[in-house]
PDB file of C-alpha atoms in Angstrom:
ATOM      1  CA  SER S 106      -6.987   7.028 -12.319  1.00  0.00           C
ATOM      2  CA  GLN S 107      -4.881   8.434  -9.413  1.00  0.00           C
ATOM      3  CA  GLN S 108      -5.354  10.301  -6.640  1.00  0.00           C
ATOM      4  CA  GLY S 109      -1.492  11.254  -5.607  1.00  0.00           C
ATOM      5  CA  GLU S 110       1.411  12.779  -8.226  1.00  0.00           C
ATOM      6  CA  GLU S 111       4.683  12.121  -6.467  1.00  0.00           C
ATOM      7  CA  ASP S 112       7.371  14.368  -7.599  1.00  0.00           C
ATOM      8  CA  PRO S 113       9.770  13.520  -8.847  1.00  0.00           C
ATOM      9  CA  GLN S 114       9.939   9.614 -10.136  1.00  0.00           C
ATOM     10  CA  ALA S 115      13.479   8.974 -10.282  1.00  0.00           C
ATOM     11  CA  LEU S 116      15.745  10.392  -7.434  1.00  0.00           C
ATOM     12  CA  SER S 117      19.388   9.640  -7.646  1.00  0.00           C
ATOM     13  CA  ILE S 118      21.603  11.799  -4.976  1.00  0.00           C
ATOM     14  CA  GLN S 119      24.691  10.749  -2.540  1.00  0.00           C
ATOM     15  CA  GLU S 120      24.973   9.470   0.474  1.00  0.00           C
ATOM     16  CA  GLY S 121      24.367  12.687   3.183  1.00  0.00           C
ATOM     17  CA  GLU S 122      22.487  14.162   0.672  1.00  0.00           C
ATOM     18  CA  ASN S 123      18.847  14.885   2.138  1.00  0.00           C
ATOM     19  CA  ALA S 124      16.744  13.412  -0.034  1.00  0.00           C
ATOM     20  CA  THR S 125      12.993  15.561  -0.959  1.00  0.00           C
ATOM     21  CA  MET S 126       9.935  14.136  -2.788  1.00  0.00           C
ATOM     22  CA  ASN S 127       6.436  15.425  -3.313  1.00  0.00           C
ATOM     23  CA  CYS S 128       2.922  14.144  -3.510  1.00  0.00           C
ATOM     24  CA  SER S 129       0.153  15.660  -4.927  1.00  0.00           C
ATOM     25  CA  TYR S 130      -3.249  15.607  -4.513  1.00  0.00           C
ATOM     26  CA  LYS S 131      -6.721  16.075  -5.706  1.00  0.00           C
ATOM     27  CA  THR S 132      -9.384  15.290  -3.101  1.00  0.00           C
ATOM     28  CA  SER S 133     -10.106  16.377   0.477  1.00  0.00           C
ATOM     29  CA  ILE S 134      -8.583  13.964   2.295  1.00  0.00           C
ATOM     30  CA  ASN S 135      -8.412  11.916   6.768  1.00  0.00           C
ATOM     31  CA  ASN S 136      -5.068  11.785   6.571  1.00  0.00           C
ATOM     32  CA  LEU S 137      -1.773  10.688   4.069  1.00  0.00           C
ATOM     33  CA  GLN S 138       0.229   8.447   4.714  1.00  0.00           C
ATOM     34  CA  TRP S 139       4.452   7.874   3.207  1.00  0.00           C
ATOM     35  CA  TYR S 140       5.222   3.871   2.695  1.00  0.00           C
ATOM     36  CA  ARG S 141       8.622   2.731   1.452  1.00  0.00           C
ATOM     37  CA  GLN S 142       9.159  -0.578  -1.178  1.00  0.00           C
ATOM     38  CA  ASN S 143      12.865  -2.512  -2.313  1.00  0.00           C
ATOM     39  CA  SER S 144      12.329  -3.306  -4.731  1.00  0.00           C
ATOM     40  CA  GLY S 145       9.666  -6.158  -5.038  1.00  0.00           C
ATOM     41  CA  ARG S 146       8.970  -6.352  -0.870  1.00  0.00           C
ATOM     42  CA  GLY S 147       6.432  -5.362   0.565  1.00  0.00           C
ATOM     43  CA  LEU S 148       5.116  -1.699   1.719  1.00  0.00           C
ATOM     44  CA  VAL S 149       6.395  -1.011   4.858  1.00  0.00           C
ATOM     45  CA  HIS S 150       4.374   2.163   6.682  1.00  0.00           C
ATOM     46  CA  LEU S 151       6.928   5.826   7.652  1.00  0.00           C
ATOM     47  CA  ILE S 152       4.287   7.871   8.070  1.00  0.00           C
ATOM     48  CA  LEU S 153       0.793   9.395   8.348  1.00  0.00           C
ATOM     49  CA  ILE S 154      -0.422  12.782   8.735  1.00  0.00           C
ATOM     50  CA  ARG S 155      -3.354  13.587   9.411  1.00  0.00           C
ATOM     51  CA  SER S 156      -5.314  16.879   7.723  1.00  0.00           C
ATOM     52  CA  ASN S 157      -5.463  18.708  10.496  1.00  0.00           C
ATOM     53  CA  GLU S 158      -1.630  18.236  11.300  1.00  0.00           C
ATOM     54  CA  ARG S 159       0.724  20.949   8.970  1.00  0.00           C
ATOM     55  CA  GLU S 160       4.633  18.111   9.894  1.00  0.00           C
ATOM     56  CA  LYS S 161       5.107  15.834  11.027  1.00  0.00           C
ATOM     57  CA  HIS S 162       8.919  13.972  12.307  1.00  0.00           C
ATOM     58  CA  SER S 163       9.794  10.703  12.834  1.00  0.00           C
ATOM     59  CA  GLY S 164      13.983   9.807  13.652  1.00  0.00           C
ATOM     60  CA  ARG S 165      15.310  11.389  10.196  1.00  0.00           C
ATOM     61  CA  LEU S 166      12.237  11.306   7.839  1.00  0.00           C
ATOM     62  CA  ARG S 167       9.867  14.585   8.447  1.00  0.00           C
ATOM     63  CA  VAL S 168       6.684  15.055   6.617  1.00  0.00           C
ATOM     64  CA  THR S 169       4.576  17.993   5.665  1.00  0.00           C
ATOM     65  CA  LEU S 170       1.047  18.880   4.231  1.00  0.00           C
ATOM     66  CA  ASP S 171      -0.839  21.223   3.290  1.00  0.00           C
ATOM     67  CA  THR S 172      -3.713  20.887   2.696  1.00  0.00           C
ATOM     68  CA  SER S 173      -4.501  24.888   0.801  1.00  0.00           C
ATOM     69  CA  LYS S 174      -1.913  22.975  -1.959  1.00  0.00           C
ATOM     70  CA  LYS S 175      -3.168  19.653  -1.558  1.00  0.00           C
ATOM     71  CA  SER S 176       0.221  18.646  -1.624  1.00  0.00           C
ATOM     72  CA  SER S 177       2.596  17.213   0.666  1.00  0.00           C
ATOM     73  CA  SER S 178       5.992  16.489   0.873  1.00  0.00           C
ATOM     74  CA  LEU S 179       8.866  13.851   2.202  1.00  0.00           C
ATOM     75  CA  LEU S 180      12.276  14.740   3.395  1.00  0.00           C
ATOM     76  CA  ILE S 181      14.628  12.545   4.528  1.00  0.00           C
ATOM     77  CA  THR S 182      17.807  14.126   5.899  1.00  0.00           C
ATOM     78  CA  ALA S 183      21.498  12.574   5.926  1.00  0.00           C
ATOM     79  CA  SER S 184      20.495   9.460   3.040  1.00  0.00           C
ATOM     80  CA  ARG S 185      21.725   6.238   3.366  1.00  0.00           C
ATOM     81  CA  ALA S 186      22.864   3.586   0.795  1.00  0.00           C
ATOM     82  CA  ALA S 187      19.938   1.596   2.769  1.00  0.00           C
ATOM     83  CA  ASP S 188      16.904   4.528   1.692  1.00  0.00           C
ATOM     84  CA  THR S 189      17.254   3.246  -1.700  1.00  0.00           C
ATOM     85  CA  ALA S 190      14.141   2.220  -2.545  1.00  0.00           C
ATOM     86  CA  SER S 191      10.626   3.250  -4.285  1.00  0.00           C
ATOM     87  CA  TYR S 192       8.896   5.949  -1.925  1.00  0.00           C
ATOM     88  CA  PHE S 193       4.994   6.572  -2.171  1.00  0.00           C
ATOM     89  CA  CYS S 194       2.262   9.232  -0.791  1.00  0.00           C
ATOM     90  CA  ALA S 195      -0.931   7.250  -0.408  1.00  0.00           C
ATOM     91  CA  THR S 196      -4.340   9.336   1.163  1.00  0.00           C
ATOM     92  CA  ASP S 197      -8.049   8.135   2.399  1.00  0.00           C
ATOM     93  CA  ARG S 198      -9.697  11.050  -0.665  1.00  0.00           C
ATOM     94  CA  GLY S 199     -11.751  11.105   2.644  1.00  0.00           C
ATOM     95  CA  SER S 200     -13.202   8.071   3.179  1.00  0.00           C
ATOM     96  CA  THR S 201     -13.915   6.397   6.181  1.00  0.00           C
ATOM     97  CA  LEU S 202     -14.032   3.090   4.372  1.00  0.00           C
ATOM     98  CA  GLY S 203      -9.732   2.901   5.241  1.00  0.00           C
ATOM     99  CA  ARG S 204      -9.393   2.008   1.357  1.00  0.00           C
ATOM    100  CA  LEU S 205      -6.126   3.828   0.388  1.00  0.00           C
ATOM    101  CA  TYR S 206      -4.807   5.080  -3.057  1.00  0.00           C
ATOM    102  CA  PHE S 207      -1.559   4.989  -4.229  1.00  0.00           C
ATOM    103  CA  GLY S 208       0.817   7.380  -6.276  1.00  0.00           C
ATOM    104  CA  ARG S 209       3.077   6.243  -9.366  1.00  0.00           C
ATOM    105  CA  GLY S 210       5.673   6.561  -6.087  1.00  0.00           C
ATOM    106  CA  THR S 211       9.347   7.904  -6.568  1.00  0.00           C
ATOM    107  CA  GLN S 212      12.766   6.048  -7.546  1.00  0.00           C
ATOM    108  CA  LEU S 213      15.401   7.414  -4.751  1.00  0.00           C
ATOM    109  CA  THR S 214      18.614   6.463  -5.452  1.00  0.00           C
ATOM    110  CA  VAL S 215      21.260   7.015  -3.286  1.00  0.00           C
ATOM    111  CA  TRP S 216      25.033   6.075  -4.006  1.00  0.00           C
ATOM    112  CA  PRO S 217      27.341   4.788  -1.598  1.00  0.00           C
TER     113      PRO S 217
ATOM    114  CA  ALA G  16       5.698  -8.543  17.377  1.00  0.00           C
ATOM    115  CA  ALA G  17       3.891  -9.400  15.331  1.00  0.00           C
ATOM    116  CA  GLY G  18       2.737  -8.820  11.278  1.00  0.00           C
ATOM    117  CA  VAL G  19       1.057  -9.868   8.517  1.00  0.00           C
ATOM    118  CA  ILE G  20       1.589 -12.785   7.141  1.00  0.00           C
ATOM    119  CA  GLN G  21       0.759 -13.825   3.451  1.00  0.00           C
ATOM    120  CA  SER G  22       0.716 -16.890   2.012  1.00  0.00           C
ATOM    121  CA  PRO G  23       2.909 -18.316  -0.666  1.00  0.00           C
ATOM    122  CA  ARG G  24       5.411 -16.050  -1.143  1.00  0.00           C
ATOM    123  CA  HIS G  25       5.284 -16.963  -5.293  1.00  0.00           C
ATOM    124  CA  LEU G  26       2.907 -18.838  -6.667  1.00  0.00           C
ATOM    125  CA  ILE G  27       4.003 -19.478 -10.644  1.00  0.00           C
ATOM    126  CA  LYS G  28      -0.218 -20.492 -12.348  1.00  0.00           C
ATOM    127  CA  GLU G  29      -0.737 -21.629 -16.237  1.00  0.00           C
ATOM    128  CA  LYS G  30      -3.628 -19.578 -18.228  1.00  0.00           C
ATOM    129  CA  ARG G  31      -7.207 -20.640 -16.684  1.00  0.00           C
ATOM    130  CA  GLU G  32      -5.827 -21.964 -13.845  1.00  0.00           C
ATOM    131  CA  THR G  33      -7.807 -20.388 -10.201  1.00  0.00           C
ATOM    132  CA  ALA G  34      -5.200 -19.809  -7.645  1.00  0.00           C
ATOM    133  CA  THR G  35      -5.310 -18.414  -3.871  1.00  0.00           C
ATOM    134  CA  LEU G  36      -4.359 -16.329  -1.867  1.00  0.00           C
ATOM    135  CA  LYS G  37      -4.045 -16.565   2.022  1.00  0.00           C
ATOM    136  CA  CYS G  38      -3.976 -13.501   4.307  1.00  0.00           C
ATOM    137  CA  TYR G  39      -3.498 -13.751   7.702  1.00  0.00           C
ATOM    138  CA  PRO G  40      -3.620  -9.874   9.935  1.00  0.00           C
ATOM    139  CA  ILE G  41      -2.213  -8.743  13.009  1.00  0.00           C
ATOM    140  CA  PRO G  42      -3.997 -10.025  16.291  1.00  0.00           C
ATOM    141  CA  ARG G  43      -6.489  -7.516  17.112  1.00  0.00           C
ATOM    142  CA  HIS G  44      -7.067  -5.979  13.658  1.00  0.00           C
ATOM    143  CA  ASP G  45     -10.249  -5.988  12.389  1.00  0.00           C
ATOM    144  CA  THR G  46     -10.140  -5.234   9.001  1.00  0.00           C
ATOM    145  CA  VAL G  47      -8.442  -6.402   6.044  1.00  0.00           C
ATOM    146  CA  TYR G  48      -7.728  -5.037   2.781  1.00  0.00           C
ATOM    147  CA  TRP G  49      -6.600  -6.391  -0.480  1.00  0.00           C
ATOM    148  CA  TYR G  50      -3.706  -4.790  -3.025  1.00  0.00           C
ATOM    149  CA  GLN G  51      -2.964  -5.931  -6.569  1.00  0.00           C
ATOM    150  CA  GLN G  52       0.669  -4.248  -7.739  1.00  0.00           C
ATOM    151  CA  GLY G  53       1.440  -4.802 -11.171  1.00  0.00           C
ATOM    152  CA  PRO G  54       5.150  -4.245 -12.698  1.00  0.00           C
ATOM    153  CA  GLY G  55       6.135  -1.083 -11.946  1.00  0.00           C
ATOM    154  CA  GLN G  56       2.697   0.706 -10.489  1.00  0.00           C
ATOM    155  CA  ASP G  57       1.479   1.181  -8.218  1.00  0.00           C
ATOM    156  CA  PRO G  58      -0.429  -0.765  -5.538  1.00  0.00           C
ATOM    157  CA  GLN G  59      -4.696  -0.641  -6.604  1.00  0.00           C
ATOM    158  CA  PHE G  60      -7.891  -1.382  -3.861  1.00  0.00           C
ATOM    159  CA  LEU G  61      -9.753  -4.409  -5.374  1.00  0.00           C
ATOM    160  CA  ILE G  62     -12.049  -5.238  -2.265  1.00  0.00           C
ATOM    161  CA  SER G  63     -11.758  -4.712   2.151  1.00  0.00           C
ATOM    162  CA  PHE G  64     -13.742  -6.437   5.049  1.00  0.00           C
ATOM    163  CA  TYR G  65     -14.743  -5.160   8.387  1.00  0.00           C
ATOM    164  CA  GLU G  66     -14.826  -8.340  11.505  1.00  0.00           C
ATOM    165  CA  LYS G  67     -15.908  -9.824   8.146  1.00  0.00           C
ATOM    166  CA  MET G  68     -18.058  -8.311   5.985  1.00  0.00           C
ATOM    167  CA  GLN G  69     -17.043  -6.805   2.853  1.00  0.00           C
ATOM    168  CA  SER G  70     -17.160  -3.015   3.120  1.00  0.00           C
ATOM    169  CA  ASP G  71     -15.465  -1.149   0.413  1.00  0.00           C
ATOM    170  CA  LYS G  72     -14.601  -2.879  -3.019  1.00  0.00           C
ATOM    171  CA  GLY G  73     -12.445  -1.804  -5.904  1.00  0.00           C
ATOM    172  CA  SER G  74     -11.036  -2.509  -9.216  1.00  0.00           C
ATOM    173  CA  ILE G  75     -11.991  -5.924  -8.457  1.00  0.00           C
ATOM    174  CA  PRO G  76     -12.710  -8.220 -12.239  1.00  0.00           C
ATOM    175  CA  ASP G  77     -15.611 -11.109 -11.655  1.00  0.00           C
ATOM    176  CA  ARG G  78     -13.265 -13.778 -12.031  1.00  0.00           C
ATOM    177  CA  PHE G  79     -11.111 -12.903  -8.643  1.00  0.00           C
ATOM    178  CA  SER G  80     -13.407 -13.048  -4.711  1.00  0.00           C
ATOM    179  CA  ALA G  81     -12.676 -12.689  -1.185  1.00  0.00           C
ATOM    180  CA  GLN G  82     -13.670 -13.545   1.884  1.00  0.00           C
ATOM    181  CA  GLN G  83     -12.555 -13.600   5.500  1.00  0.00           C
ATOM    182  CA  PHE G  84     -13.240 -16.247   8.099  1.00  0.00           C
ATOM    183  CA  SER G  85     -14.103 -16.664  11.388  1.00  0.00           C
ATOM    184  CA  ASP G  86     -10.532 -16.209  12.819  1.00  0.00           C
ATOM    185  CA  TYR G  87     -10.268 -13.129  10.141  1.00  0.00           C
ATOM    186  CA  HIS G  88      -7.784 -14.245   7.901  1.00  0.00           C
ATOM    187  CA  SER G  89      -9.228 -13.945   4.696  1.00  0.00           C
ATOM    188  CA  GLU G  90      -8.577 -15.457   1.004  1.00  0.00           C
ATOM    189  CA  LEU G  91      -8.192 -14.017  -2.068  1.00  0.00           C
ATOM    190  CA  ASN G  92      -9.213 -16.777  -4.789  1.00  0.00           C
ATOM    191  CA  MET G  93      -8.814 -15.572  -8.242  1.00  0.00           C
ATOM    192  CA  SER G  94      -9.871 -18.145 -11.255  1.00  0.00           C
ATOM    193  CA  SER G  95      -9.458 -17.876 -15.088  1.00  0.00           C
ATOM    194  CA  LEU G  96      -6.065 -17.009 -14.386  1.00  0.00           C
ATOM    195  CA  GLU G  97      -4.645 -14.334 -17.731  1.00  0.00           C
ATOM    196  CA  LEU G  98      -1.338 -13.082 -18.161  1.00  0.00           C
ATOM    197  CA  GLY G  99      -1.933  -9.935 -16.837  1.00  0.00           C
ATOM    198  CA  ASP G 100      -2.981 -11.145 -13.729  1.00  0.00           C
ATOM    199  CA  SER G 101       0.548 -11.937 -12.969  1.00  0.00           C
ATOM    200  CA  ALA G 102       0.964  -9.272  -9.678  1.00  0.00           C
ATOM    201  CA  LEU G 103       1.978  -8.232  -6.196  1.00  0.00           C
ATOM    202  CA  TYR G 104      -1.108  -9.361  -4.218  1.00  0.00           C
ATOM    203  CA  PHE G 105      -0.711  -7.266  -1.020  1.00  0.00           C
ATOM    204  CA  CYS G 106      -2.703  -8.080   2.048  1.00  0.00           C
ATOM    205  CA  ALA G 107      -3.346  -4.892   5.112  1.00  0.00           C
ATOM    206  CA  SER G 108      -4.724  -4.886   8.328  1.00  0.00           C
ATOM    207  CA  SER G 109      -5.647  -2.821  10.146  1.00  0.00           C
ATOM    208  CA  LEU G 110      -8.223  -0.978  13.484  1.00  0.00           C
ATOM    209  CA  GLY G 111     -10.769   1.469  12.982  1.00  0.00           C
ATOM    210  CA  TRP G 112     -10.325   1.262   9.198  1.00  0.00           C
ATOM    211  CA  GLY G 113      -6.992   2.621   9.014  1.00  0.00           C
ATOM    212  CA  LYS G 114      -7.135   5.456  11.438  1.00  0.00           C
ATOM    213  CA  TYR G 115      -4.383   4.755  13.094  1.00  0.00           C
ATOM    214  CA  GLY G 116      -2.178   3.851  10.318  1.00  0.00           C
ATOM    215  CA  TYR G 117      -1.943  -0.007   8.217  1.00  0.00           C
ATOM    216  CA  THR G 118       0.076  -2.206   8.618  1.00  0.00           C
ATOM    217  CA  PHE G 119       1.128  -4.088   4.913  1.00  0.00           C
ATOM    218  CA  GLY G 120       1.752  -7.791   4.808  1.00  0.00           C
ATOM    219  CA  SER G 121       5.400  -9.385   1.883  1.00  0.00           C
ATOM    220  CA  GLY G 122       2.678  -9.666  -0.821  1.00  0.00           C
ATOM    221  CA  THR G 123       1.936 -12.999  -2.807  1.00  0.00           C
ATOM    222  CA  ARG G 124       4.225 -12.621  -6.322  1.00  0.00           C
ATOM    223  CA  LEU G 125       2.012 -14.009  -8.514  1.00  0.00           C
ATOM    224  CA  THR G 126       2.921 -15.342 -11.782  1.00  0.00           C
ATOM    225  CA  VAL G 127       0.933 -16.709 -15.047  1.00  0.00           C
ATOM    226  CA  VAL G 128       3.001 -18.297 -17.382  1.00  0.00           C
TER     227      VAL G 128
END
């Protein structure tokens, strides 16, 4: 079964707009991560947020984590066509062995 | 900076053949993970190694086996290949079981015909 569920499944926006993707999970976690994947390519790590953190920034990326609601959001500000990709959240389900459980991902398309 | 290196990038095999995928982790990373990503699917955990010992096992078929060698590179061996094994196979490495994050390789795309 899937740990993370991203919504929306697909998001289409214009360049310059902000893109918000959400992720929900069902168990306790040590941390939650967001990854980006261009079509058929490798996974690129974006941000890791720990369970005791509520918000984290990296450049145009902002991630929030609400452990009471078991949800996280990824905000990409001032989006660019190059941001077009699939975005996945992944959690560890509280495991200390390092295994990641991925959600189904959000396909983001940014139109020039 | 060095990344996780996977080889080959692409592999085409026939049904019932055997395939071997290789992964070279980032130097000094002590844990290696293998994931399988089917078309349009999210990555699924297969198996991991910590300091050359198997540390965790996921939904890996019995036809698959993996090991980590003394130089820390890892190999995923897949036998009696089936059409459904066609997927992107990722290797990732980390320090300290991922508490500092993970680095993924670019993947090996396996096509079984």
